[in-house]
């Protein structure tokens, strides 16, 4: 089905969709949650395109991709829960420029805004996977986590599945827009990290001068 349009999707994705249909899309999205470099911006619109060709019902495409997202998120929640707070703090405190007070501030922030973070985080590249780990560390109630993750994942997946469905043979146009969005998010993250490092380094320098 995909050969006729010259799809640039990795072969294993098209094989999954050809062989398993909508469940194959769910498997691919679950894998994407666990390994963020995998291309959800390709998997989702390609799934929508397959639905437009009659390979699967549109409802099944939306249901299975959302189930895949939730399954992957639950696995990462389990990673956070198994690590626990003490082990996470011990690991994070060994990182350069990270203080225990920073970790405690992050914990307090997550306790206040964790529900928003989990919901909105499902719609931010890269963070959409990792946000499940602090939710597990903080032991967010699983029913709440599942509800927020399911809703956020459904919105994100529906946007791209429906885009692929409506664009048909031109489904690959979606990837260009997602690429720009991802670059903006990553650039903003890099600026925040750079600002954090500069504050930490300048703080250490001024502290040393004050002691001198």
Coordinates of N, CA and C in Angstrom, one line a residue:
X1 N 0.8 -1.2 0.0 CA 0.0 0.0 0.0 C 0.9 1.3 0.0
X2 N 2.0 1.2 0.7 CA 2.8 2.4 0.9 C 3.8 2.7 -0.2
X3 N 4.1 1.6 -0.9 CA 5.2 1.8 -2.0 C 4.8 2.8 -3.0
X4 N 3.5 2.8 -3.3 CA 3.0 3.7 -4.4 C 3.2 5.1 -4.2
X5 N 3.3 5.6 -2.9 CA 3.4 7.0 -2.7 C 4.9 7.4 -2.3
X6 N 5.8 6.4 -2.3 CA 7.2 6.7 -2.0 C 7.4 7.1 -0.6
X7 N 6.7 6.4 0.3 CA 6.8 6.8 1.8 C 8.2 6.7 2.3
X8 N 8.5 7.8 3.1 CA 9.9 7.8 3.7 C 9.8 7.2 5.1
X9 N 8.7 6.6 5.5 CA 8.6 6.0 6.8 C 9.6 4.8 6.9
X10 N 10.2 4.6 8.1 CA 11.0 3.4 8.3 C 10.2 2.1 7.9
X11 N 10.9 1.1 7.4 CA 10.3 -0.1 6.9 C 9.5 -0.8 8.0
X12 N 10.1 -0.8 9.2 CA 9.4 -1.6 10.2 C 8.1 -1.1 10.6
X13 N 7.9 0.2 10.4 CA 6.6 0.8 10.7 C 5.5 0.4 9.6
X14 N 5.9 0.5 8.4 CA 5.0 0.2 7.3 C 4.7 -1.3 7.4
X15 N 5.7 -2.1 7.8 CA 5.5 -3.6 7.9 C 4.4 -3.9 9.0
X16 N 4.6 -3.2 10.1 CA 3.6 -3.3 11.2 C 2.2 -3.0 10.8
X17 N 2.1 -1.9 10.1 CA 0.7 -1.4 9.7 C 0.2 -2.4 8.6
X18 N 1.0 -2.8 7.7 CA 0.6 -3.8 6.7 C 0.1 -5.1 7.3
X19 N 0.9 -5.6 8.3 CA 0.6 -6.9 8.9 C -0.5 -6.9 9.9
X20 N -0.4 -5.9 10.9 CA -1.3 -5.9 12.0 C -2.4 -4.9 11.9
X21 N -2.3 -3.9 11.0 CA -3.3 -2.9 11.0 C -3.2 -1.9 12.2
X22 N -4.4 -1.6 12.7 CA -4.5 -0.6 13.8 C -3.7 -1.1 15.1
X23 N -3.8 -2.4 15.4 CA -2.9 -2.8 16.6 C -1.4 -2.6 16.3
X24 N -1.0 -2.7 15.1 CA 0.4 -2.4 14.7 C 0.8 -1.0 15.0
X25 N -0.2 -0.1 14.7 CA 0.0 1.3 15.0 C 0.2 1.5 16.6
X26 N -0.6 0.8 17.3 CA -0.5 0.9 18.8 C 0.8 0.4 19.3
X27 N 1.3 -0.7 18.7 CA 2.6 -1.2 19.1 C 3.7 -0.2 18.8
X28 N 3.6 0.4 17.6 CA 4.6 1.4 17.2 C 4.6 2.6 18.1
X29 N 3.4 3.1 18.5 CA 3.4 4.3 19.4 C 3.8 3.9 20.8
X30 N 3.5 2.7 21.3 CA 4.0 2.3 22.6 C 5.6 2.3 22.6
X31 N 6.2 1.8 21.5 CA 7.6 1.8 21.4 C 8.2 3.2 21.3
X32 N 7.4 4.1 20.7 CA 7.9 5.5 20.6 C 7.9 6.2 21.9
X33 N 6.9 5.8 22.8 CA 6.9 6.4 24.1 C 8.1 6.0 25.0
X34 N 8.5 4.7 24.8 CA 9.7 4.2 25.5 C 11.0 4.6 24.9
X35 N 11.0 4.9 23.6 CA 12.2 5.3 22.9 C 11.9 6.5 22.1
X36 N 11.9 7.7 22.7 CA 11.5 9.0 22.1 C 12.1 9.3 20.7
X37 N 13.3 8.9 20.4 CA 13.8 9.2 19.0 C 13.0 8.5 17.9
X38 N 12.2 7.5 18.2 CA 11.3 6.9 17.2 C 10.3 8.0 16.7
X39 N 10.0 8.0 15.4 CA 9.3 9.1 14.8 C 7.7 9.1 15.0
X40 N 7.2 9.6 16.1 CA 5.7 9.6 16.2 C 5.1 10.5 15.1
X41 N 5.9 11.6 14.7 CA 5.4 12.5 13.7 C 5.2 11.8 12.4
X42 N 5.8 10.6 12.2 CA 5.6 9.8 11.0 C 4.6 8.7 11.3
X43 N 4.6 8.1 12.4 CA 3.7 7.0 12.7 C 2.3 7.4 12.7
X44 N 2.0 8.5 13.3 CA 0.6 9.0 13.5 C -0.1 9.4 12.2
X45 N 0.5 10.3 11.4 CA -0.1 10.7 10.1 C -0.1 9.5 9.1
X46 N 0.9 8.6 9.2 CA 0.9 7.5 8.3 C -0.3 6.5 8.7
X47 N -0.6 6.4 10.0 CA -1.7 5.6 10.4 C -3.0 6.3 9.9
X48 N -3.1 7.6 9.9 CA -4.3 8.3 9.4 C -4.4 8.0 7.9
X49 N -3.3 8.1 7.2 CA -3.3 7.8 5.7 C -3.8 6.4 5.5
X50 N -3.3 5.4 6.3 CA -3.8 4.0 6.1 C -5.3 3.9 6.3
X51 N -5.8 4.7 7.3 CA -7.2 4.6 7.5 C -8.0 5.2 6.4
X52 N -7.4 6.3 5.8 CA -8.1 6.9 4.6 C -8.2 6.0 3.4
X53 N -7.2 5.0 3.3 CA -7.2 4.0 2.3 C -8.1 2.8 2.6
X54 N -8.7 2.8 3.8 CA -9.5 1.7 4.1 C -8.8 0.5 4.8
X55 N -7.6 0.7 5.1 CA -6.8 -0.4 5.8 C -7.3 -0.7 7.2
X56 N -7.9 0.3 7.8 CA -8.4 0.2 9.2 C -9.4 1.3 9.4
X57 N -10.4 1.0 10.3 CA -11.4 2.1 10.6 C -10.7 3.2 11.3
X58 N -11.1 4.5 11.0 CA -10.5 5.6 11.7 C -10.6 5.5 13.2
X59 N -11.8 5.1 13.7 CA -11.9 4.9 15.2 C -10.9 4.0 15.7
X60 N -10.6 2.9 15.0 CA -9.6 1.9 15.5 C -8.2 2.5 15.5
X61 N -7.9 3.3 14.5 CA -6.6 4.0 14.5 C -6.5 4.9 15.7
X62 N -7.5 5.7 16.0 CA -7.4 6.6 17.2 C -7.4 5.8 18.5
X63 N -8.2 4.7 18.6 CA -8.2 3.9 19.8 C -6.9 3.2 20.1
X64 N -6.3 2.6 19.0 CA -5.1 1.8 19.2 C -3.9 2.7 19.5
X65 N -3.8 3.8 18.8 CA -2.6 4.7 19.0 C -2.7 5.3 20.4
X66 N -3.9 5.6 20.9 CA -4.1 6.1 22.3 C -3.7 5.0 23.3
X67 N -4.2 3.8 23.0 CA -3.8 2.7 23.9 C -2.3 2.5 24.0
X68 N -1.7 2.6 22.8 CA -0.2 2.4 22.8 C 0.5 3.5 23.6
X69 N 0.0 4.8 23.5 CA 0.6 5.9 24.3 C 0.4 5.6 25.8
X70 N -0.7 5.2 26.2 CA -1.0 4.9 27.6 C -0.1 3.8 28.1
X71 N 0.0 2.7 27.3 CA 0.8 1.6 27.7 C 2.3 2.0 27.9
X72 N 2.8 2.7 27.0 CA 4.2 3.2 27.1 C 4.4 4.1 28.3
X73 N 3.4 5.0 28.5 CA 3.4 5.9 29.7 C 3.4 5.2 31.0
X74 N 2.6 4.1 31.1 CA 2.5 3.3 32.3 C 3.8 2.6 32.6
X75 N 4.5 2.1 31.5 CA 5.8 1.5 31.7 C 6.8 2.5 32.4
X76 N 6.8 3.7 31.9 CA 7.7 4.7 32.4 C 7.3 5.2 33.8
X77 N 6.0 5.2 34.1 CA 5.5 5.5 35.4 C 6.1 4.4 36.4
X78 N 6.1 3.2 35.9 CA 6.6 2.1 36.7 C 8.1 2.3 37.0
X79 N 8.8 2.8 36.0 CA 10.2 3.1 36.2 C 10.4 4.1 37.3
X80 N 9.6 5.2 37.3 CA 9.7 6.2 38.3 C 9.4 5.7 39.7
X81 N 8.3 4.8 39.7 CA 7.8 4.3 41.0 C 8.9 3.3 41.6
X82 N 9.5 2.6 40.7 CA 10.5 1.6 41.2 C 11.8 2.3 41.7
X83 N 12.2 3.4 41.0 CA 13.3 4.2 41.5 C 13.1 4.8 42.8
X84 N 11.9 5.4 43.0 CA 11.6 6.0 44.3 C 12.3 7.3 44.5
X85 N 11.9 8.1 45.5 CA 12.5 9.4 45.7 C 14.0 9.4 46.1
X86 N 14.3 8.5 47.1 CA 15.6 8.5 47.6 C 16.7 8.1 46.6
X87 N 16.4 7.1 45.8 CA 17.3 6.7 44.7 C 17.4 7.8 43.7
X88 N 16.3 8.4 43.3 CA 16.4 9.5 42.3 C 17.2 10.7 42.8
X89 N 16.9 11.1 44.1 CA 17.7 12.2 44.6 C 19.2 11.9 44.7
X90 N 19.5 10.6 45.0 CA 20.9 10.2 45.1 C 21.6 10.3 43.7
X91 N 20.9 9.9 42.7 CA 21.4 10.0 41.3 C 21.5 11.4 40.9
X92 N 20.5 12.2 41.1 CA 20.4 13.6 40.6 C 21.5 14.4 41.3
X93 N 21.7 14.2 42.6 CA 22.6 15.0 43.4 C 24.1 14.8 42.9
X94 N 24.3 13.8 42.1 CA 25.7 13.6 41.6 C 25.9 14.3 40.3
X95 N 24.9 14.9 39.7 CA 25.0 15.6 38.5 C 25.6 17.0 38.8
X96 N 26.5 17.5 37.9 CA 27.1 18.8 38.1 C 26.1 19.9 38.1
X97 N 26.3 20.9 39.0 CA 25.4 22.1 39.1 C 24.0 21.8 39.7
X98 N 23.8 20.6 40.1 CA 22.5 20.3 40.7 C 22.6 20.2 42.2
X99 N 21.7 20.9 42.8 CA 21.7 20.9 44.3 C 20.4 20.2 44.8
X100 N 20.5 19.7 46.0 CA 19.4 19.0 46.6 C 18.2 20.0 46.7
X101 N 18.5 21.2 47.0 CA 17.4 22.2 47.1 C 16.7 22.4 45.7
X102 N 17.4 22.2 44.6 CA 16.8 22.3 43.3 C 15.8 21.1 43.2
X103 N 16.2 19.9 43.6 CA 15.4 18.8 43.5 C 14.1 18.9 44.4
X104 N 14.3 19.5 45.6 CA 13.2 19.7 46.5 C 12.2 20.7 45.9
X105 N 12.7 21.8 45.2 CA 11.8 22.7 44.6 C 11.0 22.1 43.5
X106 N 11.7 21.2 42.7 CA 11.0 20.5 41.6 C 9.9 19.6 42.1
X107 N 10.2 19.0 43.3 CA 9.2 18.1 43.9 C 8.0 18.9 44.3
X108 N 8.3 20.1 44.9 CA 7.1 20.9 45.4 C 6.3 21.4 44.2
X109 N 7.0 21.8 43.1 CA 6.3 22.3 41.9 C 5.5 21.2 41.4
X110 N 6.0 19.9 41.3 CA 5.2 18.8 40.7 C 4.0 18.5 41.6
X111 N 4.1 18.6 42.9 CA 3.0 18.3 43.8 C 1.9 19.4 43.5
X112 N 2.3 20.6 43.2 CA 1.2 21.6 43.0 C 0.7 21.6 41.6
X113 N 1.5 21.3 40.6 CA 1.1 21.4 39.2 C 1.2 20.1 38.4
X114 N 1.3 18.9 39.2 CA 1.6 17.7 38.5 C 0.5 17.3 37.5
X115 N -0.8 17.6 37.9 CA -1.9 17.2 37.0 C -1.7 17.9 35.6
X116 N -1.5 19.2 35.7 CA -1.3 20.0 34.5 C -0.1 19.5 33.7
X117 N 1.0 19.2 34.4 CA 2.2 18.8 33.7 C 2.0 17.5 33.0
X118 N 1.3 16.5 33.6 CA 1.1 15.2 32.9 C 0.2 15.4 31.7
X119 N -0.9 16.2 31.9 CA -1.8 16.4 30.8 C -1.2 17.2 29.6
X120 N -0.6 18.3 29.9 CA 0.0 19.1 28.8 C 1.3 18.5 28.3
X121 N 2.0 17.8 29.2 CA 3.3 17.2 28.8 C 3.1 16.1 27.7
X122 N 1.9 15.6 27.6 CA 1.6 14.6 26.5 C 1.6 15.2 25.2
X123 N 1.6 16.6 25.1 CA 1.6 17.2 23.8 C 2.8 18.0 23.5
X124 N 3.9 17.7 24.3 CA 5.2 18.3 24.0 C 6.2 17.3 23.7
X125 N 6.9 17.4 22.5 CA 7.9 16.4 22.1 C 8.9 16.2 23.1
X126 N 9.4 15.0 23.2 CA 10.4 14.5 24.2 C 9.8 14.4 25.6
X127 N 9.2 15.5 26.1 CA 8.7 15.6 27.5 C 7.5 14.6 27.6
X128 N 6.8 14.4 26.5 CA 5.6 13.6 26.5 C 5.9 12.2 27.0
X129 N 7.1 11.7 26.9 CA 7.5 10.4 27.4 C 8.0 10.6 28.8
X130 N 8.9 11.5 29.1 CA 9.6 11.6 30.3 C 8.8 12.1 31.5
X131 N 7.7 12.8 31.2 CA 6.8 13.3 32.3 C 6.2 12.2 33.1
X132 N 6.1 11.0 32.6 CA 5.6 9.9 33.3 C 6.5 9.4 34.5
X133 N 7.8 9.7 34.3 CA 8.7 9.2 35.4 C 8.6 10.0 36.7
X134 N 8.5 11.3 36.7 CA 8.3 12.0 38.0 C 6.9 11.7 38.5
X135 N 5.9 11.5 37.6 CA 4.6 11.1 38.1 C 4.7 9.8 38.9
X136 N 5.5 8.8 38.4 CA 5.7 7.6 39.2 C 6.5 7.8 40.5
X137 N 7.5 8.6 40.4 CA 8.3 8.9 41.6 C 7.4 9.5 42.7
X138 N 6.6 10.4 42.3 CA 5.7 11.1 43.3 C 4.5 10.2 43.6
X139 N 4.4 9.1 43.0 CA 3.2 8.2 43.2 C 1.9 8.9 43.0
X140 N 1.8 9.6 41.9 CA 0.5 10.1 41.5 C -0.5 9.0 41.5
X141 N -1.7 9.2 42.0 CA -2.7 8.1 42.0 C -2.9 7.6 40.5
X142 N -2.8 6.3 40.4 CA -2.9 5.7 39.0 C -4.2 6.1 38.3
X143 N -5.4 6.1 38.9 CA -6.5 6.5 38.1 C -6.4 7.9 37.6
X144 N -5.8 8.8 38.4 CA -5.7 10.2 37.9 C -4.6 10.2 36.8
X145 N -3.5 9.5 37.0 CA -2.5 9.5 35.9 C -3.1 8.9 34.6
X146 N -3.8 7.8 34.7 CA -4.4 7.2 33.5 C -5.4 8.2 32.8
X147 N -6.2 8.8 33.6 CA -7.2 9.7 33.0 C -6.5 10.9 32.3
X148 N -5.5 11.5 32.9 CA -4.8 12.6 32.3 C -4.0 12.2 31.1
X149 N -3.3 11.0 31.2 CA -2.5 10.5 30.1 C -3.4 10.1 28.9
X150 N -4.5 9.5 29.2 CA -5.4 9.1 28.1 C -5.9 10.3 27.4
X151 N -6.4 11.3 28.1 CA -7.0 12.5 27.4 C -5.9 13.3 26.7
X152 N -4.8 13.5 27.3 CA -3.7 14.2 26.6 C -3.2 13.5 25.4
X153 N -3.0 12.2 25.5 CA -2.6 11.3 24.4 C -3.6 11.3 23.3
X154 N -4.9 11.2 23.6 CA -5.9 11.2 22.6 C -5.9 12.5 21.8
X155 N -5.8 13.6 22.4 CA -5.8 14.9 21.7 C -4.6 15.0 20.8
X156 N -3.4 14.7 21.3 CA -2.2 14.7 20.5 C -2.3 13.8 19.3
X157 N -2.6 12.5 19.6 CA -2.7 11.5 18.5 C -3.8 11.9 17.5
X158 N -4.9 12.3 17.9 CA -6.0 12.7 17.0 C -5.7 13.7 16.0
X159 N -4.9 14.7 16.5 CA -4.5 15.8 15.6 C -3.7 15.3 14.4
X160 N -2.8 14.4 14.7 CA -1.9 13.9 13.6 C -2.5 12.8 12.8
X161 N -3.3 11.9 13.5 CA -4.0 10.9 12.7 C -5.0 11.5 11.8
X162 N -5.8 12.5 12.3 CA -6.8 13.1 11.4 C -6.1 13.9 10.3
X163 N -5.0 14.5 10.6 CA -4.2 15.3 9.5 C -3.8 14.3 8.4
X164 N -3.3 13.1 8.8 CA -2.9 12.2 7.8 C -4.1 11.6 7.0
X165 N -5.2 11.5 7.7 CA -6.5 11.0 7.1 C -7.0 12.0 6.1
X166 N -7.0 13.3 6.4 CA -7.5 14.3 5.5 C -6.5 14.6 4.4
X167 N -5.2 14.6 4.7 CA -4.3 14.9 3.6 C -4.1 13.7 2.6
X168 N -4.4 12.5 3.0 CA -4.3 11.4 2.1 C -2.9 11.2 1.6
X169 N -2.7 11.2 0.3 CA -1.4 10.9 -0.3 C -0.3 12.0 0.1
X170 N -0.8 13.1 0.6 CA 0.2 14.2 1.0 C 0.4 14.2 2.5
X171 N 0.2 13.0 3.2 CA 0.3 12.9 4.6 C 1.6 13.3 5.2
X172 N 2.7 13.2 4.3 CA 4.1 13.5 4.8 C 4.3 15.0 5.0
X173 N 3.4 15.8 4.5 CA 3.5 17.3 4.8 C 3.4 17.6 6.3
X174 N 2.7 16.7 7.1 CA 2.6 16.9 8.5 C 3.9 16.9 9.2
X175 N 4.8 16.1 8.7 CA 6.1 15.9 9.4 C 6.9 17.2 9.4
X176 N 6.7 18.1 8.4 CA 7.5 19.3 8.3 C 7.0 20.3 9.4
X177 N 5.7 20.4 9.6 CA 5.2 21.2 10.7 C 5.6 20.7 12.1
X178 N 5.6 19.4 12.3 CA 6.0 18.9 13.6 C 7.5 19.1 13.8
X179 N 8.3 19.0 12.8 CA 9.7 19.2 12.9 C 10.0 20.7 13.4
X180 N 9.3 21.6 12.8 CA 9.4 23.0 13.3 C 9.0 23.2 14.7
X181 N 7.9 22.6 15.1 CA 7.4 22.7 16.5 C 8.4 22.1 17.4
X182 N 8.9 20.9 17.1 CA 9.9 20.2 17.9 C 11.2 21.0 18.1
X183 N 11.6 21.7 17.0 CA 12.8 22.5 17.1 C 12.6 23.7 18.0
X184 N 11.4 24.3 18.0 CA 11.1 25.5 18.8 C 11.1 25.0 20.3
X185 N 10.5 23.9 20.6 CA 10.5 23.4 21.9 C 11.9 23.1 22.5
X186 N 12.7 22.4 21.6 CA 14.0 22.0 22.1 C 14.9 23.2 22.2
X187 N 14.7 24.3 21.4 CA 15.5 25.5 21.5 C 15.1 26.2 22.8
X188 N 13.8 26.3 23.1 CA 13.4 26.9 24.4 C 14.0 26.1 25.6
X189 N 14.0 24.8 25.5 CA 14.5 24.0 26.6 C 16.0 24.3 26.7
X190 N 16.7 24.4 25.6 CA 18.2 24.6 25.7 C 18.5 26.0 26.3
X191 N 17.6 27.0 26.0 CA 17.8 28.3 26.6 C 17.6 28.3 28.1
X192 N 16.6 27.5 28.6 CA 16.3 27.4 30.0 C 17.5 26.7 30.7
X193 N 18.0 25.6 30.1 CA 19.1 24.9 30.7 C 20.4 25.8 30.7
X194 N 20.6 26.5 29.6 CA 21.8 27.4 29.6 C 21.7 28.5 30.7
X195 N 20.5 29.1 30.9 CA 20.3 30.1 31.9 C 20.5 29.5 33.3
X196 N 20.0 28.3 33.5 CA 20.2 27.6 34.8 C 21.7 27.4 35.1
X197 N 22.5 27.0 34.0 CA 23.9 26.8 34.2 C 24.6 28.1 34.5
X198 N 24.3 29.2 33.8 CA 24.9 30.5 34.0 C 24.6 31.0 35.4
X199 N 23.4 30.8 35.9 CA 23.1 31.3 37.2 C 23.9 30.5 38.3
X200 N 24.0 29.2 38.1 CA 24.7 28.3 39.0 C 26.2 28.7 39.0
X201 N 26.8 28.9 37.8 CA 28.2 29.2 37.7 C 28.5 30.5 38.3
X202 N 27.7 31.5 37.9 CA 27.9 32.9 38.5 C 27.7 32.9 40.0
X203 N 26.8 32.1 40.5 CA 26.5 32.0 41.9 C 27.7 31.5 42.6
X204 N 28.4 30.5 42.1 CA 29.6 29.9 42.7 C 30.7 30.9 42.7
X205 N 30.8 31.6 41.5 CA 31.9 32.6 41.4 C 31.8 33.7 42.4
X206 N 30.5 34.3 42.6 CA 30.3 35.3 43.5 C 30.5 34.9 45.0
X207 N 30.1 33.6 45.2 CA 30.3 33.0 46.5 C 31.8 32.9 46.9
X208 N 32.6 32.5 45.9 CA 34.0 32.4 46.2 C 34.6 33.8 46.4
X209 N 34.2 34.8 45.6 CA 34.8 36.1 45.8 C 34.4 36.7 47.2
X210 N 33.1 36.4 47.6 CA 32.6 36.9 48.9 C 33.5 36.3 50.0
X211 N 33.7 35.0 49.9 CA 34.5 34.3 51.0 C 36.0 34.9 51.0
X212 N 36.5 35.2 49.8 CA 37.8 35.7 49.7 C 37.9 37.1 50.3

